[in-house]
């Protein structure tokens, strides 16, 4: 049941990238120009994209090919759908400053 629930919830976040978004991600992957972005997040979205230019891969295929986790693919899909591409490519600001370690 747990696997079925995950499969259903993942499909709720369908990735459809515009041409401009695809170009930005394709440029990002080899150069990693966006601060805080990883090539994996961009690659996840490109593989999951179901638009005409996209490949429309399943989450399990993305996980295997890109050596990532299902939770990472889910998180990236969710961020794109709920908060747009900019949210996926930028680091989340800390709510509180980092605490220095006592050595």
PDB file of C-alpha atoms in Angstrom:
ATOM      1  CA  UNK A   1       0.000   0.000   0.000  1.00  0.00           C
ATOM      2  CA  UNK A   2       2.814   2.422   0.866  1.00  0.00           C
ATOM      3  CA  UNK A   3       4.396   2.061  -2.594  1.00  0.00           C
ATOM      4  CA  UNK A   4       1.027   2.588  -4.247  1.00  0.00           C
ATOM      5  CA  UNK A   5       0.439   5.755  -2.228  1.00  0.00           C
ATOM      6  CA  UNK A   6       3.847   7.135  -3.258  1.00  0.00           C
ATOM      7  CA  UNK A   7       3.185   6.364  -6.930  1.00  0.00           C
ATOM      8  CA  UNK A   8      -0.150   8.171  -6.819  1.00  0.00           C
ATOM      9  CA  UNK A   9       1.212  11.214  -4.968  1.00  0.00           C
ATOM     10  CA  UNK A  10       4.153  11.580  -7.362  1.00  0.00           C
ATOM     11  CA  UNK A  11       1.871  11.727 -10.375  1.00  0.00           C
ATOM     12  CA  UNK A  12       0.064  14.673  -8.823  1.00  0.00           C
ATOM     13  CA  UNK A  13       3.091  16.852  -9.662  1.00  0.00           C
ATOM     14  CA  UNK A  14       3.300  16.693 -13.450  1.00  0.00           C
ATOM     15  CA  UNK A  15       6.295  18.420 -15.039  1.00  0.00           C
ATOM     16  CA  UNK A  16       5.591  20.456 -18.192  1.00  0.00           C
ATOM     17  CA  UNK A  17       8.475  22.748 -19.011  1.00  0.00           C
ATOM     18  CA  UNK A  18       8.285  25.693 -21.379  1.00  0.00           C
ATOM     19  CA  UNK A  19      10.919  26.090 -24.060  1.00  0.00           C
ATOM     20  CA  UNK A  20      12.584  28.823 -22.016  1.00  0.00           C
ATOM     21  CA  UNK A  21      12.677  26.642 -18.888  1.00  0.00           C
ATOM     22  CA  UNK A  22      14.187  23.729 -20.855  1.00  0.00           C
ATOM     23  CA  UNK A  23      16.881  25.999 -22.308  1.00  0.00           C
ATOM     24  CA  UNK A  24      17.756  27.322 -18.847  1.00  0.00           C
ATOM     25  CA  UNK A  25      18.042  23.808 -17.400  1.00  0.00           C
ATOM     26  CA  UNK A  26      20.035  22.484 -20.359  1.00  0.00           C
ATOM     27  CA  UNK A  27      22.490  25.365 -19.971  1.00  0.00           C
ATOM     28  CA  UNK A  28      22.689  24.836 -16.220  1.00  0.00           C
ATOM     29  CA  UNK A  29      23.573  21.154 -16.219  1.00  0.00           C
ATOM     30  CA  UNK A  30      27.048  21.274 -17.764  1.00  0.00           C
ATOM     31  CA  UNK A  31      28.005  24.634 -16.256  1.00  0.00           C
ATOM     32  CA  UNK A  32      26.222  24.672 -12.876  1.00  0.00           C
ATOM     33  CA  UNK A  33      25.838  28.447 -13.082  1.00  0.00           C
ATOM     34  CA  UNK A  34      22.928  28.875 -10.686  1.00  0.00           C
ATOM     35  CA  UNK A  35      24.147  29.347  -7.114  1.00  0.00           C
ATOM     36  CA  UNK A  36      23.035  26.448  -4.952  1.00  0.00           C
ATOM     37  CA  UNK A  37      21.614  24.439  -7.807  1.00  0.00           C
ATOM     38  CA  UNK A  38      22.723  20.933  -8.553  1.00  0.00           C
ATOM     39  CA  UNK A  39      22.947  19.363 -11.955  1.00  0.00           C
ATOM     40  CA  UNK A  40      20.772  16.544 -10.635  1.00  0.00           C
ATOM     41  CA  UNK A  41      17.764  18.756 -10.003  1.00  0.00           C
ATOM     42  CA  UNK A  42      17.878  20.127 -13.535  1.00  0.00           C
ATOM     43  CA  UNK A  43      18.365  16.679 -15.012  1.00  0.00           C
ATOM     44  CA  UNK A  44      15.458  15.328 -12.939  1.00  0.00           C
ATOM     45  CA  UNK A  45      13.148  17.940 -14.399  1.00  0.00           C
ATOM     46  CA  UNK A  46      14.337  17.467 -17.967  1.00  0.00           C
ATOM     47  CA  UNK A  47      13.786  13.707 -17.780  1.00  0.00           C
ATOM     48  CA  UNK A  48      10.379  14.066 -16.070  1.00  0.00           C
ATOM     49  CA  UNK A  49       9.109  16.700 -18.534  1.00  0.00           C
ATOM     50  CA  UNK A  50       6.073  15.444 -20.459  1.00  0.00           C
ATOM     51  CA  UNK A  51       5.859  18.350 -22.907  1.00  0.00           C
ATOM     52  CA  UNK A  52       6.540  17.719 -26.606  1.00  0.00           C
ATOM     53  CA  UNK A  53      10.256  18.374 -26.135  1.00  0.00           C
ATOM     54  CA  UNK A  54      10.444  16.273 -22.974  1.00  0.00           C
ATOM     55  CA  UNK A  55      11.298  12.654 -22.419  1.00  0.00           C
ATOM     56  CA  UNK A  56       8.527  11.861 -19.920  1.00  0.00           C
ATOM     57  CA  UNK A  57      10.516   9.310 -17.923  1.00  0.00           C
ATOM     58  CA  UNK A  58       8.969   7.531 -14.948  1.00  0.00           C
ATOM     59  CA  UNK A  59      10.309   8.375 -11.507  1.00  0.00           C
ATOM     60  CA  UNK A  60      11.852   4.923 -11.093  1.00  0.00           C
ATOM     61  CA  UNK A  61      13.721   5.296 -14.396  1.00  0.00           C
ATOM     62  CA  UNK A  62      15.012   8.739 -13.339  1.00  0.00           C
ATOM     63  CA  UNK A  63      16.173   7.333  -9.981  1.00  0.00           C
ATOM     64  CA  UNK A  64      18.132   4.540 -11.678  1.00  0.00           C
ATOM     65  CA  UNK A  65      19.621   6.627 -14.494  1.00  0.00           C
ATOM     66  CA  UNK A  66      20.650   9.616 -12.385  1.00  0.00           C
ATOM     67  CA  UNK A  67      21.513   7.669  -9.230  1.00  0.00           C
ATOM     68  CA  UNK A  68      19.237   9.752  -7.061  1.00  0.00           C
ATOM     69  CA  UNK A  69      16.398   8.950  -4.695  1.00  0.00           C
ATOM     70  CA  UNK A  70      12.660   8.810  -5.174  1.00  0.00           C
ATOM     71  CA  UNK A  71      12.230  11.439  -2.477  1.00  0.00           C
ATOM     72  CA  UNK A  72      14.557  13.818  -4.356  1.00  0.00           C
ATOM     73  CA  UNK A  73      12.617  13.399  -7.595  1.00  0.00           C
ATOM     74  CA  UNK A  74       9.347  13.921  -5.701  1.00  0.00           C
ATOM     75  CA  UNK A  75      10.661  17.059  -3.949  1.00  0.00           C
ATOM     76  CA  UNK A  76      11.909  18.615  -7.198  1.00  0.00           C
ATOM     77  CA  UNK A  77       8.619  17.897  -8.999  1.00  0.00           C
ATOM     78  CA  UNK A  78       6.633  19.334  -6.103  1.00  0.00           C
ATOM     79  CA  UNK A  79       8.752  22.508  -5.917  1.00  0.00           C
ATOM     80  CA  UNK A  80       8.401  23.102  -9.646  1.00  0.00           C
ATOM     81  CA  UNK A  81       4.622  22.706  -9.624  1.00  0.00           C
ATOM     82  CA  UNK A  82       3.961  24.634  -6.411  1.00  0.00           C
ATOM     83  CA  UNK A  83       6.643  27.325  -6.500  1.00  0.00           C
ATOM     84  CA  UNK A  84       8.081  27.536 -10.075  1.00  0.00           C
ATOM     85  CA  UNK A  85      11.488  26.814 -11.564  1.00  0.00           C
ATOM     86  CA  UNK A  86      13.219  29.608  -9.665  1.00  0.00           C
ATOM     87  CA  UNK A  87      12.406  27.869  -6.355  1.00  0.00           C
ATOM     88  CA  UNK A  88      13.965  24.629  -7.567  1.00  0.00           C
ATOM     89  CA  UNK A  89      17.151  26.341  -8.666  1.00  0.00           C
ATOM     90  CA  UNK A  90      17.717  28.541  -5.634  1.00  0.00           C
ATOM     91  CA  UNK A  91      18.700  27.675  -2.097  1.00  0.00           C
ATOM     92  CA  UNK A  92      16.103  27.977   0.609  1.00  0.00           C
ATOM     93  CA  UNK A  93      16.971  30.714   3.092  1.00  0.00           C
ATOM     94  CA  UNK A  94      17.494  29.548   6.658  1.00  0.00           C
ATOM     95  CA  UNK A  95      14.827  30.531   9.150  1.00  0.00           C
ATOM     96  CA  UNK A  96      17.518  30.952  11.802  1.00  0.00           C
ATOM     97  CA  UNK A  97      21.248  31.656  11.431  1.00  0.00           C
ATOM     98  CA  UNK A  98      23.669  28.775  11.611  1.00  0.00           C
ATOM     99  CA  UNK A  99      24.944  28.012  15.091  1.00  0.00           C
ATOM    100  CA  UNK A 100      28.716  27.857  15.527  1.00  0.00           C
ATOM    101  CA  UNK A 101      30.021  24.506  16.739  1.00  0.00           C
ATOM    102  CA  UNK A 102      31.716  24.326  20.129  1.00  0.00           C
ATOM    103  CA  UNK A 103      35.070  22.662  19.677  1.00  0.00           C
TER     104      UNK A 103
END
